[in-house]
Amino acid sequence: MGDWTVRHVRARAPGRVNLIGEHTDYNDGFVLPMAIDFATTVDATARDDRLLTIASDHYSDVVVALDLDALPQGPTGGWADCPRGMVLELQRDGAIFPGADLRIASAVPLGAGLSSSAALEIATGLAMLALAGARVDRIALAKVAQRAENEQMGTRSGIMDPYVCAKARSGEALLLDTRALTDRAVQFPHGVQILICNTMVQRKLASGQYNLRRESCERAVEILHRRFPAVAALREVTLEQLEAAREQLDPVDYRRCRHVITEDARTLETAEALSAGRLHDVGRAMNASHASLRDDYEVSCEQLDVMVELARSCDGVYGARMTGGGFGGCAIALVPRSAIAEVEATVRAGFARAFGVVPDLYRTSAAGGAEVLSE
Ligand code: GLA
């Protein structure tokens, strides 16, 4: 060892919001996320003894030290699972690293559904690969991050979060086809902004409930496939087919499918509407998405429902919905720039009145994706 030429790397990767297309990514469907103005930074310094140490600004007194030749496998529930899992999965793909000291600084709110974990995985991956002098393919990196999430953290999440984190471009949302793994840039219009409204409800039960939703979809696809052999995922199921198979489906699974099928259609419509500047149509689709997530997919909660109602009650707001996996976390509202301060005041006061908690609110533009800042 000792022949690693790059000794220090700083990489940063942003969190994300999803404009629409929720719980569609593990059904081979479409999503429309964008990166946000909050990012995680990973400083990686090479060391030559095959040790990986991980320190985070959030846990100032704890440094995790691990042997790169014997990294623990599977979820441990600790905060370092995410970077440790990423390094482990990269090694499984053949990457050869020197040892490294990792220092993490995150401005992405944790546990708020803004993909702080994808940001950490992608920033870790970029930094480690740069240390190793390896070529980076952004889509491959996103897949590794998804695997780290699935296998090392125990959430069977889809590709959306790491993909947008790795590939976003400033000023654009990405219409991502999660089956083909191709994307189309959708210009985010001037004059409007996304206001992120944090319910402050941490997504505690999220991964168990999330995996259950996924199982519902898989169960239904098995039944639908028997009836319509061309069906491999909910992506290609029409509402007519779903109706035709209704009697065979568990009633709850049926509603889960109805959400996914209608959400896919809304996502494609929203991408068109956003490109054409038809913001009222975008807002309507966001509102319908929230209703479907609340009633059919049942991943909202009271705080999210109240938050979106408060945002929608403000003059000028085009639409609002929960964003991300649900069960707490954040809602987003599409707001004219000129109205944003007023919307913030109304939402803050209304939410505090309803729940006795002052919500964090963040304005964001469509930010750029992950990058290596210095080598
Ligand atoms: C989480 C997952 C994503 C996606 C969303 C719901 O953010 O990480 O893969 O499934 O939930 O759309």
mmCIF file of C-alpha atoms and ligand atoms in Angstrom:
data_model
loop_
_atom_site.group_PDB
_atom_site.id
_atom_site.type_symbol
_atom_site.label_atom_id
_atom_site.label_comp_id
_atom_site.label_asym_id
_atom_site.label_seq_id
_atom_site.Cartn_x
_atom_site.Cartn_y
_atom_site.Cartn_z
ATOM 1 C CA MET A 1 0.000 0.000 0.000
ATOM 2 C CA GLY A 2 1.063 3.597 0.262
ATOM 3 C CA ASP A 3 0.980 4.166 -3.482
ATOM 4 C CA TRP A 4 -2.334 5.987 -3.473
ATOM 5 C CA THR A 5 -1.645 9.307 -5.092
ATOM 6 C CA VAL A 6 -4.764 11.174 -3.989
ATOM 7 C CA ARG A 7 -4.566 11.760 -0.243
ATOM 8 C CA HIS A 8 -7.609 13.906 0.391
ATOM 9 C CA VAL A 9 -10.984 14.342 -1.275
ATOM 10 C CA ARG A 10 -14.050 16.374 -0.439
ATOM 11 C CA ALA A 11 -17.337 15.345 -2.042
ATOM 12 C CA ARG A 12 -20.808 16.740 -1.591
ATOM 13 C CA ALA A 13 -24.206 15.334 -2.416
ATOM 14 C CA PRO A 14 -27.637 16.945 -2.046
ATOM 15 C CA GLY A 15 -30.892 15.773 -0.505
ATOM 16 C CA ARG A 16 -34.000 15.701 -2.674
ATOM 17 C CA VAL A 17 -37.703 16.316 -2.835
ATOM 18 C CA ASN A 18 -39.956 14.399 -5.127
ATOM 19 C CA LEU A 19 -42.362 16.653 -7.028
ATOM 20 C CA ILE A 20 -44.585 13.689 -7.827
ATOM 21 C CA GLY A 21 -44.401 9.932 -8.476
ATOM 22 C CA GLU A 22 -44.512 8.490 -4.971
ATOM 23 C CA HIS A 23 -44.073 4.787 -4.296
ATOM 24 C CA THR A 24 -43.812 4.171 -8.011
ATOM 25 C CA ASP A 25 -40.049 3.602 -8.220
ATOM 26 C CA TYR A 26 -40.164 0.021 -6.917
ATOM 27 C CA ASN A 27 -42.978 -0.665 -9.347
ATOM 28 C CA ASP A 28 -40.841 0.121 -12.404
ATOM 29 C CA GLY A 29 -42.712 3.407 -12.789
ATOM 30 C CA PHE A 30 -41.952 7.110 -13.195
ATOM 31 C CA VAL A 31 -40.805 9.695 -10.669
ATOM 32 C CA LEU A 32 -40.123 13.435 -10.892
ATOM 33 C CA PRO A 33 -37.638 14.415 -8.171
ATOM 34 C CA MET A 34 -35.212 17.315 -7.914
ATOM 35 C CA ALA A 35 -32.177 17.923 -5.737
ATOM 36 C CA ILE A 36 -32.458 20.554 -2.994
ATOM 37 C CA ASP A 37 -30.190 23.293 -1.668
ATOM 38 C CA PHE A 38 -29.100 21.201 1.345
ATOM 39 C CA ALA A 39 -26.221 18.814 1.021
ATOM 40 C CA THR A 40 -23.970 16.410 2.872
ATOM 41 C CA THR A 41 -20.216 16.790 2.655
ATOM 42 C CA VAL A 42 -17.771 13.947 3.131
ATOM 43 C CA ASP A 43 -14.074 14.623 3.656
ATOM 44 C CA ALA A 44 -12.015 11.535 2.992
ATOM 45 C CA THR A 45 -8.351 11.330 3.925
ATOM 46 C CA ALA A 46 -6.363 8.307 2.826
ATOM 47 C CA ARG A 47 -4.604 6.077 5.340
ATOM 48 C CA ASP A 48 -2.493 3.069 4.535
ATOM 49 C CA ASP A 49 -3.490 0.575 7.220
ATOM 50 C CA ARG A 50 -6.818 -0.693 5.782
ATOM 51 C CA LEU A 51 -8.763 0.999 8.540
ATOM 52 C CA LEU A 52 -11.948 2.956 7.887
ATOM 53 C CA THR A 53 -12.813 5.533 10.517
ATOM 54 C CA ILE A 54 -16.085 7.420 10.359
ATOM 55 C CA ALA A 55 -16.844 10.598 12.275
ATOM 56 C CA SER A 56 -19.872 12.820 11.941
ATOM 57 C CA ASP A 57 -20.550 16.392 13.014
ATOM 58 C CA HIS A 58 -23.856 15.129 14.415
ATOM 59 C CA TYR A 59 -22.169 12.732 16.834
ATOM 60 C CA SER A 60 -19.100 14.678 17.805
ATOM 61 C CA ASP A 61 -17.743 12.288 20.425
ATOM 62 C CA VAL A 62 -18.066 9.050 18.432
ATOM 63 C CA VAL A 63 -15.618 7.762 15.877
ATOM 64 C CA VAL A 64 -16.365 4.382 14.378
ATOM 65 C CA ALA A 65 -13.253 2.420 13.413
ATOM 66 C CA LEU A 66 -13.598 -0.579 11.103
ATOM 67 C CA ASP A 67 -11.299 -2.982 9.323
ATOM 68 C CA LEU A 68 -11.834 -2.736 5.556
ATOM 69 C CA ASP A 69 -11.074 -6.451 5.282
ATOM 70 C CA ALA A 70 -13.755 -7.393 7.771
ATOM 71 C CA LEU A 71 -16.582 -4.879 7.495
ATOM 72 C CA PRO A 72 -19.701 -5.948 9.416
ATOM 73 C CA GLN A 73 -22.504 -7.160 7.151
ATOM 74 C CA GLY A 74 -26.176 -6.223 7.356
ATOM 75 C CA PRO A 75 -28.036 -3.591 9.361
ATOM 76 C CA THR A 76 -26.717 -2.828 12.848
ATOM 77 C CA GLY A 77 -29.071 0.126 13.383
ATOM 78 C CA GLY A 78 -26.137 2.461 14.067
ATOM 79 C CA TRP A 79 -25.684 5.865 12.416
ATOM 80 C CA ALA A 80 -22.615 4.658 10.530
ATOM 81 C CA ASP A 81 -24.536 1.897 8.670
ATOM 82 C CA CYS A 82 -24.965 4.170 5.717
ATOM 83 C CA PRO A 83 -21.320 5.042 4.901
ATOM 84 C CA ARG A 84 -20.124 1.614 6.087
ATOM 85 C CA GLY A 85 -22.730 -0.081 3.860
ATOM 86 C CA MET A 86 -21.724 2.011 0.885
ATOM 87 C CA VAL A 87 -18.043 1.185 1.245
ATOM 88 C CA LEU A 88 -18.856 -2.497 1.707
ATOM 89 C CA GLU A 89 -21.029 -2.630 -1.424
ATOM 90 C CA LEU A 90 -18.409 -0.783 -3.480
ATOM 91 C CA GLN A 91 -15.818 -3.311 -2.368
ATOM 92 C CA ARG A 92 -18.190 -6.115 -3.364
ATOM 93 C CA ASP A 93 -18.244 -4.554 -6.835
ATOM 94 C CA GLY A 94 -14.477 -4.780 -6.968
ATOM 95 C CA ALA A 95 -13.326 -1.384 -5.733
ATOM 96 C CA ILE A 96 -10.010 -1.470 -3.894
ATOM 97 C CA PHE A 97 -9.550 1.223 -1.303
ATOM 98 C CA PRO A 98 -6.716 2.338 0.889
ATOM 99 C CA GLY A 99 -7.832 2.926 4.437
ATOM 100 C CA ALA A 100 -9.632 6.204 4.980
ATOM 101 C CA ASP A 101 -10.733 8.676 7.608
ATOM 102 C CA LEU A 102 -14.206 9.934 6.740
ATOM 103 C CA ARG A 103 -15.640 13.090 8.258
ATOM 104 C CA ILE A 104 -19.289 13.757 7.561
ATOM 105 C CA ALA A 105 -21.047 17.101 7.763
ATOM 106 C CA SER A 106 -24.712 17.106 6.837
ATOM 107 C CA ALA A 107 -26.977 20.071 6.222
ATOM 108 C CA VAL A 108 -29.753 17.757 5.032
ATOM 109 C CA PRO A 109 -32.249 17.465 7.898
ATOM 110 C CA LEU A 110 -32.051 13.914 9.238
ATOM 111 C CA GLY A 111 -35.088 11.628 9.360
ATOM 112 C CA ALA A 112 -37.193 14.225 7.546
ATOM 113 C CA GLY A 113 -37.731 12.276 4.344
ATOM 114 C CA LEU A 114 -35.332 14.470 2.358
ATOM 115 C CA SER A 115 -32.959 11.618 1.564
ATOM 116 C CA SER A 116 -30.197 12.396 3.976
ATOM 117 C CA SER A 117 -29.127 8.756 3.634
ATOM 118 C CA ALA A 118 -28.860 8.801 -0.173
ATOM 119 C CA ALA A 119 -26.865 12.034 0.116
ATOM 120 C CA LEU A 120 -24.498 10.384 2.576
ATOM 121 C CA GLU A 121 -24.148 7.238 0.492
ATOM 122 C CA ILE A 122 -23.447 9.081 -2.733
ATOM 123 C CA ALA A 123 -21.028 11.557 -1.143
ATOM 124 C CA THR A 124 -19.195 8.664 0.543
ATOM 125 C CA GLY A 125 -19.068 6.708 -2.695
ATOM 126 C CA LEU A 126 -17.775 9.638 -4.738
ATOM 127 C CA ALA A 127 -15.127 10.477 -2.164
ATOM 128 C CA MET A 128 -13.915 6.887 -1.763
ATOM 129 C CA LEU A 129 -13.800 6.252 -5.509
ATOM 130 C CA ALA A 130 -11.852 9.450 -6.025
ATOM 131 C CA LEU A 131 -9.353 8.327 -3.353
ATOM 132 C CA ALA A 132 -8.985 5.024 -5.169
ATOM 133 C CA GLY A 133 -8.534 6.815 -8.491
ATOM 134 C CA ALA A 134 -11.503 4.863 -9.903
ATOM 135 C CA ARG A 135 -13.788 5.932 -12.735
ATOM 136 C CA VAL A 136 -17.296 6.854 -11.638
ATOM 137 C CA ASP A 137 -20.409 5.905 -13.524
ATOM 138 C CA ARG A 138 -23.217 7.864 -11.863
ATOM 139 C CA ILE A 139 -25.986 5.356 -12.558
ATOM 140 C CA ALA A 140 -23.844 2.466 -11.338
ATOM 141 C CA LEU A 141 -23.063 4.496 -8.218
ATOM 142 C CA ALA A 142 -26.790 5.041 -7.604
ATOM 143 C CA LYS A 143 -27.397 1.303 -7.925
ATOM 144 C CA VAL A 144 -24.700 0.557 -5.386
ATOM 145 C CA ALA A 145 -26.276 3.078 -3.005
ATOM 146 C CA GLN A 146 -29.664 1.406 -3.461
ATOM 147 C CA ARG A 147 -28.087 -1.946 -2.648
ATOM 148 C CA ALA A 148 -26.427 -0.470 0.437
ATOM 149 C CA GLU A 149 -29.834 0.802 1.541
ATOM 150 C CA ASN A 150 -31.547 -2.536 0.829
ATOM 151 C CA GLU A 151 -28.956 -4.891 2.215
ATOM 152 C CA GLN A 152 -27.014 -2.912 4.756
ATOM 153 C CA MET A 153 -29.818 -0.784 6.164
ATOM 154 C CA GLY A 154 -32.811 -3.072 5.702
ATOM 155 C CA THR A 155 -35.094 -0.740 3.728
ATOM 156 C CA ARG A 156 -36.202 -2.112 0.386
ATOM 157 C CA SER A 157 -36.169 1.345 -1.170
ATOM 158 C CA GLY A 158 -36.155 2.061 -4.886
ATOM 159 C CA ILE A 159 -33.628 3.839 -7.064
ATOM 160 C CA MET A 160 -35.132 7.334 -7.013
ATOM 161 C CA ASP A 161 -33.206 8.949 -4.163
ATOM 162 C CA PRO A 162 -29.646 7.932 -5.025
ATOM 163 C CA TYR A 163 -30.313 8.438 -8.738
ATOM 164 C CA VAL A 164 -31.430 12.047 -8.451
ATOM 165 C CA CYS A 165 -28.767 12.763 -5.857
ATOM 166 C CA ALA A 166 -26.083 11.496 -8.236
ATOM 167 C CA LYS A 167 -27.473 12.916 -11.482
ATOM 168 C CA ALA A 168 -29.472 16.081 -10.783
ATOM 169 C CA ARG A 169 -28.649 19.277 -12.615
ATOM 170 C CA SER A 170 -29.213 22.772 -11.362
ATOM 171 C CA GLY A 171 -32.506 24.342 -12.475
ATOM 172 C CA GLU A 172 -34.026 21.031 -13.510
ATOM 173 C CA ALA A 173 -36.195 18.263 -12.151
ATOM 174 C CA LEU A 174 -35.601 14.766 -13.563
ATOM 175 C CA LEU A 175 -38.338 12.653 -15.082
ATOM 176 C CA LEU A 176 -36.867 9.257 -14.341
ATOM 177 C CA ASP A 177 -38.035 6.025 -15.905
ATOM 178 C CA THR A 178 -37.101 3.590 -13.154
ATOM 179 C CA ARG A 179 -37.341 0.558 -15.428
ATOM 180 C CA ALA A 180 -35.162 1.811 -18.257
ATOM 181 C CA LEU A 181 -32.998 3.896 -15.892
ATOM 182 C CA THR A 182 -33.134 6.802 -18.293
ATOM 183 C CA ASP A 183 -34.115 10.329 -17.443
ATOM 184 C CA ARG A 184 -35.340 13.479 -19.084
ATOM 185 C CA ALA A 185 -34.586 16.912 -17.717
ATOM 186 C CA VAL A 186 -37.623 19.052 -16.981
ATOM 187 C CA GLN A 187 -36.833 22.735 -16.619
ATOM 188 C CA PHE A 188 -38.064 24.060 -13.298
ATOM 189 C CA PRO A 189 -39.974 27.278 -14.085
ATOM 190 C CA HIS A 190 -38.793 30.709 -12.950
ATOM 191 C CA GLY A 191 -41.056 32.690 -10.688
ATOM 192 C CA VAL A 192 -42.070 29.752 -8.505
ATOM 193 C CA GLN A 193 -40.361 27.960 -5.702
ATOM 194 C CA ILE A 194 -40.746 24.784 -3.728
ATOM 195 C CA LEU A 195 -41.405 25.380 -0.048
ATOM 196 C CA ILE A 196 -40.484 22.360 2.059
ATOM 197 C CA CYS A 197 -42.552 22.077 5.231
ATOM 198 C CA ASN A 198 -41.179 19.750 7.875
ATOM 199 C CA THR A 199 -43.838 18.220 10.146
ATOM 200 C CA MET A 200 -41.021 17.437 12.612
ATOM 201 C CA VAL A 201 -42.484 13.928 12.842
ATOM 202 C CA GLN A 202 -39.514 11.594 12.485
ATOM 203 C CA ARG A 203 -40.164 8.706 10.139
ATOM 204 C CA LYS A 204 -39.785 6.080 12.866
ATOM 205 C CA LEU A 205 -41.834 3.118 11.708
ATOM 206 C CA ALA A 206 -41.068 4.037 8.167
ATOM 207 C CA SER A 207 -38.947 1.146 7.015
ATOM 208 C CA GLY A 208 -41.295 -1.587 8.339
ATOM 209 C CA GLN A 209 -44.360 0.081 6.837
ATOM 210 C CA TYR A 210 -42.470 0.842 3.657
ATOM 211 C CA ASN A 211 -41.516 -2.797 3.163
ATOM 212 C CA LEU A 212 -45.137 -3.822 3.778
ATOM 213 C CA ARG A 213 -46.318 -1.493 1.003
ATOM 214 C CA ARG A 214 -43.836 -3.061 -1.288
ATOM 215 C CA GLU A 215 -45.043 -6.560 -0.401
ATOM 216 C CA SER A 216 -48.628 -5.528 -1.206
ATOM 217 C CA CYS A 217 -47.549 -4.480 -4.686
ATOM 218 C CA GLU A 218 -45.597 -7.686 -5.235
ATOM 219 C CA ARG A 219 -48.502 -9.859 -4.090
ATOM 220 C CA ALA A 220 -50.856 -8.076 -6.455
ATOM 221 C CA VAL A 221 -48.443 -8.335 -9.391
ATOM 222 C CA GLU A 222 -48.260 -12.097 -8.938
ATOM 223 C CA ILE A 223 -52.033 -12.371 -9.241
ATOM 224 C CA LEU A 224 -52.238 -9.891 -12.105
ATOM 225 C CA HIS A 225 -49.486 -11.711 -13.940
ATOM 226 C CA ARG A 226 -51.414 -14.990 -13.814
ATOM 227 C CA ARG A 227 -54.351 -13.272 -15.444
ATOM 228 C CA PHE A 228 -52.350 -11.030 -17.811
ATOM 229 C CA PRO A 229 -49.043 -12.772 -18.547
ATOM 230 C CA ALA A 230 -47.465 -9.643 -20.053
ATOM 231 C CA VAL A 231 -47.622 -7.939 -16.651
ATOM 232 C CA ALA A 232 -44.270 -7.945 -14.873
ATOM 233 C CA ALA A 233 -44.776 -4.851 -12.699
ATOM 234 C CA LEU A 234 -47.541 -2.396 -11.830
ATOM 235 C CA ARG A 235 -46.103 -0.041 -14.409
ATOM 236 C CA GLU A 236 -47.861 -1.805 -17.253
ATOM 237 C CA VAL A 237 -51.137 -2.515 -15.503
ATOM 238 C CA THR A 238 -54.094 -0.436 -16.702
ATOM 239 C CA LEU A 239 -56.987 0.574 -14.467
ATOM 240 C CA GLU A 240 -59.227 -1.660 -16.614
ATOM 241 C CA GLN A 241 -57.032 -4.668 -15.917
ATOM 242 C CA LEU A 242 -56.985 -3.832 -12.235
ATOM 243 C CA GLU A 243 -60.795 -3.668 -12.204
ATOM 244 C CA ALA A 244 -61.014 -6.963 -14.071
ATOM 245 C CA ALA A 245 -58.871 -8.649 -11.410
ATOM 246 C CA ARG A 246 -60.459 -6.872 -8.444
ATOM 247 C CA GLU A 247 -62.288 -9.926 -7.098
ATOM 248 C CA GLN A 248 -59.051 -11.898 -6.874
ATOM 249 C CA LEU A 249 -57.112 -9.173 -5.094
ATOM 250 C CA ASP A 250 -57.033 -8.464 -1.411
ATOM 251 C CA PRO A 251 -59.085 -5.229 -1.020
ATOM 252 C CA VAL A 252 -56.181 -3.370 0.592
ATOM 253 C CA ASP A 253 -53.749 -4.513 -2.105
ATOM 254 C CA TYR A 254 -56.290 -3.363 -4.700
ATOM 255 C CA ARG A 255 -56.186 0.178 -3.301
ATOM 256 C CA ARG A 256 -52.392 0.145 -3.137
ATOM 257 C CA CYS A 257 -52.330 -0.748 -6.843
ATOM 258 C CA ARG A 258 -54.872 1.920 -7.704
ATOM 259 C CA HIS A 259 -52.577 4.495 -6.148
ATOM 260 C CA VAL A 260 -49.525 3.313 -8.076
ATOM 261 C CA ILE A 261 -51.315 3.157 -11.428
ATOM 262 C CA THR A 262 -52.934 6.575 -11.112
ATOM 263 C CA GLU A 263 -49.725 8.086 -9.698
ATOM 264 C CA ASP A 264 -47.712 6.954 -12.697
ATOM 265 C CA ALA A 265 -50.176 8.694 -15.002
ATOM 266 C CA ARG A 266 -50.096 11.843 -12.864
ATOM 267 C CA THR A 267 -46.308 11.883 -12.967
ATOM 268 C CA LEU A 268 -46.172 11.841 -16.756
ATOM 269 C CA GLU A 269 -48.873 14.516 -16.948
ATOM 270 C CA THR A 270 -47.042 16.667 -14.421
ATOM 271 C CA ALA A 271 -43.781 16.512 -16.347
ATOM 272 C CA GLU A 272 -45.622 17.769 -19.445
ATOM 273 C CA ALA A 273 -47.443 20.467 -17.517
ATOM 274 C CA LEU A 274 -44.253 21.661 -15.814
ATOM 275 C CA SER A 275 -42.381 21.886 -19.129
ATOM 276 C CA ALA A 276 -45.236 23.880 -20.608
ATOM 277 C CA GLY A 277 -45.501 26.172 -17.576
ATOM 278 C CA ARG A 278 -49.051 24.998 -16.826
ATOM 279 C CA LEU A 279 -48.627 25.427 -13.104
ATOM 280 C CA HIS A 280 -52.279 25.088 -12.165
ATOM 281 C CA ASP A 281 -52.253 21.628 -13.735
ATOM 282 C CA VAL A 282 -49.090 20.773 -11.816
ATOM 283 C CA GLY A 283 -50.749 21.906 -8.593
ATOM 284 C CA ARG A 284 -53.905 19.895 -9.271
ATOM 285 C CA ALA A 285 -51.850 16.763 -9.863
ATOM 286 C CA MET A 286 -49.895 17.359 -6.636
ATOM 287 C CA ASN A 287 -53.140 17.664 -4.697
ATOM 288 C CA ALA A 288 -54.548 14.510 -6.268
ATOM 289 C CA SER A 289 -51.316 12.682 -5.500
ATOM 290 C CA HIS A 290 -51.605 13.599 -1.840
ATOM 291 C CA ALA A 291 -55.203 12.389 -1.658
ATOM 292 C CA SER A 292 -54.239 9.097 -3.257
ATOM 293 C CA LEU A 293 -51.300 8.612 -0.872
ATOM 294 C CA ARG A 294 -53.531 9.456 2.078
ATOM 295 C CA ASP A 295 -56.579 7.362 1.134
ATOM 296 C CA ASP A 296 -55.368 4.521 -1.084
ATOM 297 C CA TYR A 297 -51.733 4.049 -0.114
ATOM 298 C CA GLU A 298 -52.188 5.159 3.511
ATOM 299 C CA VAL A 299 -48.724 6.575 4.033
ATOM 300 C CA SER A 300 -49.715 10.071 5.151
ATOM 301 C CA CYS A 301 -50.373 11.180 8.737
ATOM 302 C CA GLU A 302 -52.415 13.874 10.426
ATOM 303 C CA GLN A 303 -49.524 16.340 10.543
ATOM 304 C CA LEU A 304 -48.862 15.959 6.804
ATOM 305 C CA ASP A 305 -52.558 16.323 5.979
ATOM 306 C CA VAL A 306 -52.868 19.489 8.049
ATOM 307 C CA MET A 307 -49.645 20.875 6.561
ATOM 308 C CA VAL A 308 -50.856 20.500 2.978
ATOM 309 C CA GLU A 309 -54.266 21.974 3.858
ATOM 310 C CA LEU A 310 -52.580 24.992 5.440
ATOM 311 C CA ALA A 311 -50.374 25.539 2.410
ATOM 312 C CA ARG A 312 -53.294 25.204 0.021
ATOM 313 C CA SER A 313 -55.345 27.713 2.006
ATOM 314 C CA CYS A 314 -52.844 30.447 1.041
ATOM 315 C CA ASP A 315 -53.427 32.713 -1.939
ATOM 316 C CA GLY A 316 -51.302 31.839 -4.911
ATOM 317 C CA VAL A 317 -50.269 28.320 -3.854
ATOM 318 C CA TYR A 318 -50.668 26.000 -6.839
ATOM 319 C CA GLY A 319 -50.692 22.747 -4.922
ATOM 320 C CA ALA A 320 -49.173 20.826 -2.026
ATOM 321 C CA ARG A 321 -48.475 17.231 -1.142
ATOM 322 C CA MET A 322 -46.413 14.997 1.098
ATOM 323 C CA THR A 323 -43.072 14.089 -0.421
ATOM 324 C CA GLY A 324 -40.964 10.947 -0.055
ATOM 325 C CA GLY A 325 -41.906 7.747 1.742
ATOM 326 C CA GLY A 326 -44.399 9.327 4.164
ATOM 327 C CA PHE A 327 -45.374 8.510 7.785
ATOM 328 C CA GLY A 328 -44.059 11.928 8.813
ATOM 329 C CA GLY A 329 -41.282 13.905 7.232
ATOM 330 C CA CYS A 330 -42.028 16.753 4.856
ATOM 331 C CA ALA A 331 -44.694 18.209 2.624
ATOM 332 C CA ILE A 332 -43.915 20.444 -0.334
ATOM 333 C CA ALA A 333 -45.872 23.339 -1.776
ATOM 334 C CA LEU A 334 -45.504 24.977 -5.178
ATOM 335 C CA VAL A 335 -45.532 28.687 -4.413
ATOM 336 C CA PRO A 336 -45.058 31.888 -6.468
ATOM 337 C CA ARG A 337 -41.880 33.584 -5.313
ATOM 338 C CA SER A 338 -43.815 36.755 -4.544
ATOM 339 C CA ALA A 339 -46.055 34.917 -2.054
ATOM 340 C CA ILE A 340 -43.499 32.805 -0.260
ATOM 341 C CA ALA A 341 -43.040 34.891 2.903
ATOM 342 C CA GLU A 342 -46.775 35.094 3.449
ATOM 343 C CA VAL A 343 -47.230 31.357 2.903
ATOM 344 C CA GLU A 344 -44.454 30.640 5.391
ATOM 345 C CA ALA A 345 -46.092 32.821 8.023
ATOM 346 C CA THR A 346 -49.509 31.205 7.572
ATOM 347 C CA VAL A 347 -48.194 27.645 7.568
ATOM 348 C CA ARG A 348 -45.928 28.213 10.552
ATOM 349 C CA ALA A 349 -48.628 29.807 12.677
ATOM 350 C CA GLY A 350 -51.355 27.345 11.664
ATOM 351 C CA PHE A 351 -49.228 24.287 12.295
ATOM 352 C CA ALA A 352 -47.995 25.590 15.645
ATOM 353 C CA ARG A 353 -51.620 26.254 16.647
ATOM 354 C CA ALA A 354 -52.710 22.741 15.626
ATOM 355 C CA PHE A 355 -49.846 20.728 17.094
ATOM 356 C CA GLY A 356 -47.948 22.980 19.479
ATOM 357 C CA VAL A 357 -44.804 22.484 17.367
ATOM 358 C CA VAL A 358 -43.145 25.084 15.164
ATOM 359 C CA PRO A 359 -42.350 23.457 11.831
ATOM 360 C CA ASP A 360 -39.057 24.020 10.043
ATOM 361 C CA LEU A 361 -39.636 25.530 6.618
ATOM 362 C CA TYR A 362 -37.037 25.572 3.867
ATOM 363 C CA ARG A 363 -37.138 27.332 0.515
ATOM 364 C CA THR A 364 -35.332 25.513 -2.218
ATOM 365 C CA SER A 365 -34.482 25.792 -5.847
ATOM 366 C CA ALA A 366 -33.776 22.793 -8.088
ATOM 367 C CA ALA A 367 -30.166 22.203 -7.098
ATOM 368 C CA GLY A 368 -27.263 20.466 -8.808
ATOM 369 C CA GLY A 369 -26.275 16.858 -8.155
ATOM 370 C CA ALA A 370 -23.357 15.329 -6.313
ATOM 371 C CA GLU A 371 -19.822 16.474 -7.056
ATOM 372 C CA VAL A 372 -16.237 16.100 -6.012
ATOM 373 C CA LEU A 373 -15.211 19.496 -4.673
ATOM 374 C CA SER A 374 -11.496 19.027 -4.235
ATOM 375 C CA GLU A 375 -8.823 16.385 -4.573
HETATM 376 C C1 GLA B 1 -38.401 6.578 -0.157
HETATM 377 C C2 GLA B 1 -37.575 5.586 -0.973
HETATM 378 C C3 GLA B 1 -37.736 5.824 -2.469
HETATM 379 C C4 GLA B 1 -39.216 5.916 -2.853
HETATM 380 C C5 GLA B 1 -39.970 6.846 -1.913
HETATM 381 C C6 GLA B 1 -41.454 6.820 -2.162
HETATM 382 O O1 GLA B 1 -37.893 7.852 -0.322
HETATM 383 O O2 GLA B 1 -36.221 5.695 -0.645
HETATM 384 O O3 GLA B 1 -37.087 4.827 -3.193
HETATM 385 O O4 GLA B 1 -39.798 4.647 -2.909
HETATM 386 O O5 GLA B 1 -39.754 6.526 -0.555
HETATM 387 O O6 GLA B 1 -41.731 7.321 -3.420
#
